[in-house]
Amino acid sequence: MNCHEFWDDLPQKGRDITPAQAAHLAECAACAAEWAPHRALAAGLRSLAEEWRKVEAPPRVEAGLAAAFRAHAGFTAGHSPARSWWTPVFAWAAAMAGTIALATVLMRGYQPAPAGPGRVASPRHTVQSPVEMAVLDADSDDDTSALGEGFVRLPNAPRIEPNDDYNVVRVELPGSAMIDAGIALGEDQAAETVLADVALGPDGTPRAVRLVPDGGTN
Amino acid sequence: MLYRRRQGAIYRFSLHMSGSAEVAEDVTQEVFLAILREDCGYDPERGTLSGYLFGIARKLILRGLERGRADVPLESDAEDTSPRHLAVYDDPLAGLARHEAIEALRRAVQALPRRYREVVVLCDLEEVDYADAAMALGCPIGTVRSRMHRARALLLEKLNQDRKPRVAVDTWKTMRCAI
């Protein structure tokens, strides 16, 4: 083996040299001198590799991948030409269930507290409505920014936890329902249906809602 | 599960190449999403899955770099014209504590031009063999081999410069010859 062959066939991965290379180093002082720092570098790279082997993708990457996989699988099933007859039925049922759940949450938020026997219910203007309280409560301890801009936590919905896995679905809702959720709408919009993003919590219940800007035309 | 077996290597490669944890996370996720797609294009006859995954990651990182999203500038892609043999220390990492030595080496790897950094990260740090590296980089094995050689020379040069920042390398060599 000559010098050229020695350097052209550097040991892969910086590991041990072959017997032929070792023999060349034994008889070539120039290559031996030049090889010494390469050997030290290889050892350093091994240490760096060992150190870095502990580094892995954070768990949220796997969670995101799982969510994307579910979405991808759902999308594929929805567009499969061989899809079964119940697929659209199921989709509509799920959408209806989501809307009903949202409506229930909103309606429950506005139920006046039952007046006890012999008691007179307080006039509405003297106490904050559950909606107002929920919005104030949300302002104080929630992080709806984790969901995106413009989300408002629904009345009686659990806290928005930044690390929870939320799914956002776009639905049409009556404008009045949005007002109930504490979102300001014009008079003309209040009487119509509007496009809204509803954030569903890990348990599938609606947690927060926002008005889709410009009716989702962007 | 494929993800759990391979994610670490893909994430580390992306992190080394982009210099950004955020980009590395996105790239790792995208690589495995690509596998989920039916038209991912993986052909076992053309190489191993490892080489294929690194290849996807590399393309995504390059795309990110072109968009100016990643932290590492593209200018490092230029061919380096500095002298080839500058290994004047027997051990460029001698005298440093282990942690310092590793950190110095990590910085030196990070400072390599991209084409050399990717072969060092793949072959030296992730222990990918030259054939898989060639597949990932889309070049012949001979190119991987020559870049590897050049990359190591550049690393040694960088480490030597870091050890003696105030003494010009040429001056130092002259002094050494005179002794």
Short mmCIF file of C-alpha atoms in Angstrom, two decimals:
data_model
loop_
_atom_site.label_atom_id
_atom_site.label_comp_id
_atom_site.label_asym_id
_atom_site.label_seq_id
_atom_site.Cartn_x
_atom_site.Cartn_y
_atom_site.Cartn_z
CA MET A 1 0.00 0.00 0.00
CA ASN A 2 1.34 3.43 -0.92
CA CYS A 3 0.51 6.81 0.65
CA HIS A 4 -2.09 7.64 -1.97
CA GLU A 5 -3.92 4.36 -1.43
CA PHE A 6 -3.76 4.84 2.33
CA TRP A 7 -5.49 8.21 2.25
CA ASP A 8 -7.93 7.21 -0.46
CA ASP A 9 -9.24 4.42 1.70
CA LEU A 10 -9.75 6.12 5.03
CA PRO A 11 -11.42 3.79 7.49
CA GLN A 12 -15.14 4.25 7.33
CA LYS A 13 -16.79 5.90 10.30
CA GLY A 14 -13.33 6.83 11.58
CA ARG A 15 -12.92 3.40 13.12
CA ASP A 16 -9.92 1.09 13.18
CA ILE A 17 -7.54 0.95 10.31
CA THR A 18 -7.01 -2.25 8.38
CA PRO A 19 -3.89 -4.40 8.88
CA ALA A 20 -2.61 -3.21 5.50
CA GLN A 21 -3.00 0.43 6.56
CA ALA A 22 -1.33 -0.30 9.88
CA ALA A 23 1.59 -1.82 8.02
CA HIS A 24 1.84 1.28 5.85
CA LEU A 25 1.86 3.55 8.90
CA ALA A 26 4.62 1.45 10.43
CA GLU A 27 6.87 2.09 7.47
CA CYS A 28 5.81 5.64 6.48
CA ALA A 29 6.65 8.29 9.09
CA ALA A 30 4.96 11.09 7.11
CA CYS A 31 1.62 9.30 6.94
CA ALA A 32 1.96 8.18 10.57
CA ALA A 33 2.48 11.80 11.64
CA GLU A 34 -0.45 12.98 9.57
CA TRP A 35 -2.64 10.13 10.75
CA ALA A 36 -2.23 10.90 14.47
CA PRO A 37 -4.57 13.94 14.52
CA HIS A 38 -7.05 12.05 12.34
CA ARG A 39 -7.13 9.29 14.91
CA ALA A 40 -7.70 11.82 17.70
CA LEU A 41 -10.43 13.46 15.64
CA ALA A 42 -12.10 10.10 15.07
CA ALA A 43 -12.09 9.49 18.82
CA GLY A 44 -13.57 12.96 19.38
CA LEU A 45 -16.29 12.32 16.82
CA ARG A 46 -17.13 9.05 18.53
CA SER A 47 -17.53 10.90 21.83
CA LEU A 48 -19.67 13.54 20.16
CA ALA A 49 -21.80 10.82 18.58
CA GLU A 50 -22.27 9.13 21.95
CA GLU A 51 -23.19 12.42 23.56
CA TRP A 52 -25.67 13.25 20.82
CA ARG A 53 -27.24 9.82 20.76
CA LYS A 54 -29.26 10.89 23.79
CA VAL A 55 -30.89 13.65 21.76
CA GLU A 56 -34.25 12.64 20.36
CA ALA A 57 -37.27 14.35 18.92
CA PRO A 58 -39.56 15.67 21.69
CA PRO A 59 -42.75 13.67 22.34
CA ARG A 60 -44.88 16.37 20.72
CA VAL A 61 -43.48 15.35 17.34
CA GLU A 62 -44.87 11.84 17.75
CA ALA A 63 -48.17 13.26 19.00
CA GLY A 64 -48.36 15.57 15.99
CA LEU A 65 -47.52 12.71 13.70
CA ALA A 66 -50.25 10.55 15.23
CA ALA A 67 -52.77 13.36 14.79
CA ALA A 68 -51.63 13.92 11.21
CA PHE A 69 -51.88 10.21 10.57
CA ARG A 70 -55.42 10.13 11.89
CA ALA A 71 -56.32 13.12 9.74
CA HIS A 72 -54.61 11.56 6.72
CA ALA A 73 -56.40 8.26 7.27
CA GLY A 74 -59.71 10.05 7.62
CA PHE A 75 -59.08 12.10 4.51
CA THR A 76 -58.10 9.02 2.53
CA ALA A 77 -61.19 7.13 3.67
CA GLY A 78 -63.37 10.09 2.85
CA HIS A 79 -62.06 10.27 -0.70
CA SER A 80 -61.88 6.57 -1.38
CA PRO A 81 -64.05 5.56 -4.32
CA ALA A 82 -64.90 2.33 -2.48
CA ARG A 83 -66.13 4.07 0.65
CA SER A 84 -69.13 2.53 2.27
CA TRP A 85 -72.59 4.08 2.33
CA TRP A 86 -72.40 4.90 6.03
CA THR A 87 -69.30 7.12 5.75
CA PRO A 88 -71.18 10.34 4.86
CA VAL A 89 -73.91 9.39 7.33
CA PHE A 90 -71.30 9.04 10.04
CA ALA A 91 -69.67 12.33 9.05
CA TRP A 92 -72.98 14.17 9.20
CA ALA A 93 -73.85 12.49 12.49
CA ALA A 94 -70.50 13.55 13.95
CA ALA A 95 -70.99 17.12 12.72
CA MET A 96 -74.51 17.20 14.17
CA ALA A 97 -73.29 15.79 17.47
CA GLY A 98 -70.59 18.45 17.64
CA THR A 99 -73.07 21.22 16.86
CA ILE A 100 -75.58 19.90 19.40
CA ALA A 101 -72.85 19.60 22.04
CA LEU A 102 -71.78 23.16 21.34
CA ALA A 103 -75.36 24.42 21.41
CA THR A 104 -75.95 22.58 24.69
CA VAL A 105 -72.91 24.17 26.25
CA LEU A 106 -73.99 27.61 25.07
CA MET A 107 -77.57 27.15 26.20
CA ARG A 108 -76.51 25.84 29.59
CA GLY A 109 -74.39 28.92 29.99
CA TYR A 110 -77.47 31.12 29.78
CA GLN A 111 -79.80 29.16 32.02
CA PRO A 112 -80.79 31.39 34.88
CA ALA A 113 -80.19 29.94 38.30
CA PRO A 114 -83.44 28.41 39.57
CA ALA A 115 -85.02 30.55 42.18
CA GLY A 116 -85.46 28.71 45.41
CA PRO A 117 -88.79 28.62 47.21
CA GLY A 118 -89.53 31.87 48.84
CA ARG A 119 -86.66 33.55 47.05
CA VAL A 120 -86.72 36.05 44.28
CA ALA A 121 -84.27 35.65 41.48
CA SER A 122 -81.87 38.55 41.28
CA PRO A 123 -82.38 40.97 38.43
CA ARG A 124 -80.06 40.05 35.56
CA HIS A 125 -78.33 43.38 35.42
CA THR A 126 -77.06 43.12 38.98
CA VAL A 127 -75.10 39.92 38.47
CA GLN A 128 -72.77 38.93 35.73
CA SER A 129 -74.18 36.34 33.38
CA PRO A 130 -72.49 32.95 33.33
CA VAL A 131 -71.13 33.89 29.92
CA GLU A 132 -69.58 37.05 31.21
CA MET A 133 -68.20 35.21 34.20
CA ALA A 134 -66.78 32.49 31.99
CA VAL A 135 -65.15 35.04 29.71
CA LEU A 136 -63.69 36.87 32.67
CA ASP A 137 -62.60 33.57 34.13
CA ALA A 138 -61.03 32.61 30.83
CA ASP A 139 -59.16 35.88 30.71
CA SER A 140 -57.73 35.27 34.13
CA ASP A 141 -56.51 31.69 34.01
CA ASP A 142 -56.71 30.42 30.46
CA ASP A 143 -54.32 30.37 27.63
CA THR A 144 -56.61 30.41 24.62
CA SER A 145 -53.67 31.75 22.62
CA ALA A 146 -52.48 28.13 22.59
CA LEU A 147 -55.36 27.47 20.18
CA GLY A 148 -54.79 30.44 17.91
CA GLU A 149 -55.92 34.03 17.69
CA GLY A 150 -59.45 35.04 18.53
CA PHE A 151 -60.58 31.97 20.45
CA VAL A 152 -62.92 32.50 23.37
CA ARG A 153 -63.44 29.79 25.93
CA LEU A 154 -66.98 28.50 26.05
CA PRO A 155 -69.04 28.94 29.19
CA ASN A 156 -68.59 26.05 31.62
CA ALA A 157 -65.94 24.47 29.42
CA PRO A 158 -62.85 23.11 31.19
CA ARG A 159 -59.68 25.14 31.29
CA ILE A 160 -57.60 25.45 28.12
CA GLU A 161 -54.38 23.62 28.84
CA PRO A 162 -51.55 24.53 26.45
CA ASN A 163 -50.23 20.98 26.29
CA ASP A 164 -53.55 19.30 25.54
CA ASP A 165 -54.30 17.94 22.11
CA TYR A 166 -57.03 20.08 20.54
CA ASN A 167 -58.81 19.54 17.25
CA VAL A 168 -60.31 22.52 15.51
CA VAL A 169 -63.36 21.96 13.31
CA ARG A 170 -65.05 24.58 11.15
CA VAL A 171 -68.81 24.68 11.44
CA GLU A 172 -71.74 26.96 10.65
CA LEU A 173 -73.43 28.35 13.74
CA PRO A 174 -76.26 30.79 14.33
CA GLY A 175 -74.89 34.27 14.94
CA SER A 176 -76.88 34.37 18.16
CA ALA A 177 -74.88 31.41 19.47
CA MET A 178 -71.68 33.32 18.87
CA ILE A 179 -73.05 36.28 20.79
CA ASP A 180 -73.93 33.87 23.58
CA ALA A 181 -70.31 32.77 23.61
CA GLY A 182 -69.25 36.35 24.15
CA ILE A 183 -68.23 37.20 20.60
CA ALA A 184 -69.41 40.55 19.35
CA LEU A 185 -71.37 40.46 16.10
CA GLY A 186 -73.22 43.05 14.08
CA GLU A 187 -77.00 43.05 14.09
CA ASP A 188 -77.15 41.69 10.56
CA GLN A 189 -74.85 38.77 11.43
CA ALA A 190 -76.74 37.92 14.60
CA ALA A 191 -79.74 36.81 12.59
CA GLU A 192 -77.73 34.69 10.16
CA THR A 193 -75.46 31.69 10.35
CA VAL A 194 -71.76 32.39 10.52
CA LEU A 195 -68.65 30.28 10.00
CA ALA A 196 -66.88 29.45 13.24
CA ASP A 197 -63.87 27.43 14.35
CA VAL A 198 -64.66 25.23 17.32
CA ALA A 199 -61.80 23.80 19.35
CA LEU A 200 -62.58 20.31 20.61
CA GLY A 201 -60.71 19.10 23.67
CA PRO A 202 -59.00 15.73 24.02
CA ASP A 203 -62.33 14.28 25.18
CA GLY A 204 -64.11 15.59 22.08
CA THR A 205 -66.10 18.28 23.87
CA PRO A 206 -66.14 21.88 22.59
CA ARG A 207 -63.83 24.11 24.57
CA ALA A 208 -63.53 27.36 22.68
CA VAL A 209 -64.88 29.08 19.63
CA ARG A 210 -63.91 31.86 17.29
CA LEU A 211 -65.46 33.61 14.37
CA VAL A 212 -63.81 32.79 11.07
CA PRO A 213 -62.50 36.09 9.72
CA ASP A 214 -64.16 37.28 6.51
CA GLY A 215 -66.44 34.26 6.56
CA GLY A 216 -63.56 31.95 5.72
CA THR A 217 -63.03 33.40 2.29
CA ASN A 218 -59.27 33.90 2.87
CA MET B 1 -42.58 0.95 15.46
CA LEU B 2 -40.63 2.54 12.65
CA TYR B 3 -40.88 6.04 14.06
CA ARG B 4 -39.45 5.12 17.45
CA ARG B 5 -36.55 3.27 15.89
CA ARG B 6 -35.58 5.98 13.42
CA GLN B 7 -36.75 9.31 14.77
CA GLY B 8 -33.65 10.01 16.85
CA ALA B 9 -31.26 9.78 13.92
CA ILE B 10 -33.49 11.83 11.63
CA TYR B 11 -34.04 14.47 14.30
CA ARG B 12 -30.34 14.75 15.12
CA PHE B 13 -29.39 14.94 11.45
CA SER B 14 -31.97 17.69 10.92
CA LEU B 15 -30.79 19.51 14.01
CA HIS B 16 -27.15 19.40 12.93
CA MET B 17 -28.00 20.51 9.42
CA SER B 18 -30.47 23.26 10.22
CA GLY B 19 -29.19 24.45 13.59
CA SER B 20 -32.81 24.89 14.66
CA ALA B 21 -34.81 22.60 16.95
CA GLU B 22 -38.03 23.91 15.46
CA VAL B 23 -36.95 23.04 11.92
CA ALA B 24 -35.66 19.65 13.10
CA GLU B 25 -39.03 18.84 14.65
CA ASP B 26 -40.90 19.84 11.51
CA VAL B 27 -38.54 17.90 9.28
CA THR B 28 -38.76 14.77 11.44
CA GLN B 29 -42.53 14.90 11.32
CA GLU B 30 -42.58 15.51 7.58
CA VAL B 31 -40.20 12.63 6.89
CA PHE B 32 -42.46 10.13 8.59
CA LEU B 33 -45.57 11.64 7.07
CA ALA B 34 -44.00 11.08 3.67
CA ILE B 35 -43.69 7.40 4.52
CA LEU B 36 -47.40 7.27 5.30
CA ARG B 37 -48.29 8.46 1.85
CA GLU B 38 -48.83 5.70 -0.62
CA ASP B 39 -46.78 7.45 -3.30
CA CYS B 40 -43.70 7.94 -1.09
CA GLY B 41 -41.53 6.31 -3.74
CA TYR B 42 -39.38 4.12 -1.55
CA ASP B 43 -37.82 1.29 -3.56
CA PRO B 44 -35.96 -1.32 -1.43
CA GLU B 45 -33.89 -2.29 -4.45
CA ARG B 46 -32.35 1.17 -4.63
CA GLY B 47 -31.10 1.25 -1.05
CA THR B 48 -31.99 0.92 2.57
CA LEU B 49 -34.84 2.65 4.30
CA SER B 50 -32.32 4.54 6.43
CA GLY B 51 -30.68 6.13 3.38
CA TYR B 52 -34.10 6.95 1.98
CA LEU B 53 -35.28 8.64 5.17
CA PHE B 54 -32.11 10.71 5.45
CA GLY B 55 -32.55 11.67 1.80
CA ILE B 56 -36.05 13.00 2.45
CA ALA B 57 -34.85 14.87 5.53
CA ARG B 58 -32.02 16.45 3.55
CA LYS B 59 -34.37 17.63 0.80
CA LEU B 60 -36.72 19.16 3.34
CA ILE B 61 -33.87 20.93 5.10
CA LEU B 62 -32.52 22.30 1.81
CA ARG B 63 -35.98 23.53 0.95
CA GLY B 64 -36.14 25.25 4.33
CA LEU B 65 -32.72 26.79 3.82
CA GLU B 66 -33.75 28.12 0.43
CA ARG B 67 -36.76 29.75 2.01
CA GLY B 68 -34.42 31.30 4.54
CA ARG B 69 -36.24 29.66 7.39
CA ALA B 70 -33.38 27.76 9.00
CA ASP B 71 -30.72 29.38 11.10
CA VAL B 72 -27.67 28.21 9.19
CA PRO B 73 -26.81 30.44 6.23
CA LEU B 74 -26.39 29.01 2.76
CA GLU B 75 -23.10 30.78 2.13
CA SER B 76 -21.34 27.91 3.85
CA ASP B 77 -22.14 25.83 0.80
CA ALA B 78 -19.31 27.46 -1.14
CA GLU B 79 -16.30 25.32 -1.91
CA ASP B 80 -13.56 25.92 0.58
CA THR B 81 -10.17 26.81 -0.85
CA SER B 82 -8.03 26.73 2.28
CA PRO B 83 -4.90 24.57 2.35
CA ARG B 84 -5.54 20.87 2.59
CA HIS B 85 -2.90 19.68 5.03
CA LEU B 86 -2.86 21.81 8.11
CA ALA B 87 -2.86 19.20 10.83
CA VAL B 88 -0.11 20.56 13.01
CA TYR B 89 -1.25 19.14 16.36
CA ASP B 90 -1.10 15.46 17.11
CA ASP B 91 -4.30 15.77 19.07
CA PRO B 92 -6.35 18.88 18.32
CA LEU B 93 -8.59 18.17 21.32
CA ALA B 94 -5.80 17.59 23.83
CA GLY B 95 -5.79 19.82 26.86
CA LEU B 96 -9.52 20.39 26.84
CA ALA B 97 -11.90 18.85 29.33
CA ARG B 98 -14.10 16.20 27.76
CA HIS B 99 -17.18 18.39 27.73
CA GLU B 100 -15.23 21.33 26.27
CA ALA B 101 -13.66 19.10 23.66
CA ILE B 102 -17.02 17.74 22.58
CA GLU B 103 -18.49 21.22 22.48
CA ALA B 104 -15.53 22.51 20.45
CA LEU B 105 -15.94 19.65 18.04
CA ARG B 106 -19.68 20.21 17.78
CA ARG B 107 -19.07 23.85 16.91
CA ALA B 108 -16.46 22.85 14.36
CA VAL B 109 -18.90 20.42 12.73
CA GLN B 110 -21.58 23.11 12.74
CA ALA B 111 -19.19 25.53 11.04
CA LEU B 112 -18.39 23.16 8.18
CA PRO B 113 -19.73 24.01 4.75
CA ARG B 114 -22.99 22.14 4.25
CA ARG B 115 -21.70 19.54 1.80
CA TYR B 116 -19.02 18.48 4.25
CA ARG B 117 -21.17 18.81 7.33
CA GLU B 118 -23.76 16.40 5.97
CA VAL B 119 -21.22 13.63 5.33
CA VAL B 120 -19.68 14.05 8.78
CA VAL B 121 -23.08 13.99 10.46
CA LEU B 122 -24.25 11.00 8.46
CA CYS B 123 -21.11 8.87 8.42
CA ASP B 124 -19.31 9.85 11.61
CA LEU B 125 -22.09 10.84 13.97
CA GLU B 126 -24.96 8.66 12.79
CA GLU B 127 -22.70 5.86 11.58
CA VAL B 128 -24.46 5.53 8.25
CA ASP B 129 -22.33 3.57 5.79
CA TYR B 130 -21.03 5.23 2.65
CA ALA B 131 -23.54 3.48 0.40
CA ASP B 132 -26.52 4.75 2.39
CA ALA B 133 -24.95 8.18 2.66
CA ALA B 134 -24.50 8.23 -1.11
CA MET B 135 -28.19 7.39 -1.49
CA ALA B 136 -29.23 10.10 0.95
CA LEU B 137 -27.03 12.71 -0.70
CA GLY B 138 -27.80 11.60 -4.25
CA CYS B 139 -24.16 11.26 -5.24
CA PRO B 140 -21.66 8.45 -5.96
CA ILE B 141 -19.87 6.69 -3.12
CA GLY B 142 -16.57 8.12 -4.35
CA THR B 143 -17.92 11.63 -3.79
CA VAL B 144 -18.94 10.71 -0.24
CA ARG B 145 -15.46 9.34 0.38
CA SER B 146 -13.66 12.41 -0.95
CA ARG B 147 -15.95 14.82 0.92
CA MET B 148 -15.37 12.82 4.05
CA HIS B 149 -11.63 13.17 3.69
CA ARG B 150 -11.91 16.88 3.03
CA ALA B 151 -14.35 17.35 5.90
CA ARG B 152 -11.98 15.79 8.39
CA ALA B 153 -9.13 17.98 7.16
CA LEU B 154 -11.35 21.04 7.59
CA LEU B 155 -12.36 19.94 11.08
CA LEU B 156 -8.73 19.55 12.11
CA GLU B 157 -7.93 22.95 10.68
CA LYS B 158 -10.82 24.54 12.51
CA LEU B 159 -9.91 22.91 15.80
CA ASN B 160 -6.29 23.99 15.45
CA GLN B 161 -7.36 27.56 14.75
CA ASP B 162 -9.60 27.52 17.81
CA ARG B 163 -6.75 26.30 19.97
CA LYS B 164 -4.39 29.08 18.91
CA PRO B 165 -6.62 31.92 17.85
CA ARG B 166 -3.99 34.65 18.24
CA VAL B 167 -1.25 32.96 16.23
CA ALA B 168 -1.55 32.84 12.49
CA VAL B 169 -1.33 29.26 11.32
CA ASP B 170 1.33 29.95 8.70
CA THR B 171 3.49 31.80 11.24
CA TRP B 172 3.10 28.95 13.66
CA LYS B 173 4.12 26.41 11.04
CA THR B 174 7.22 28.42 10.21
CA MET B 175 8.13 28.61 13.89
CA ARG B 176 7.63 24.89 14.25
CA CYS B 177 9.88 24.14 11.29
CA ALA B 178 12.59 26.42 12.68
CA ILE B 179 12.68 24.58 16.00
#
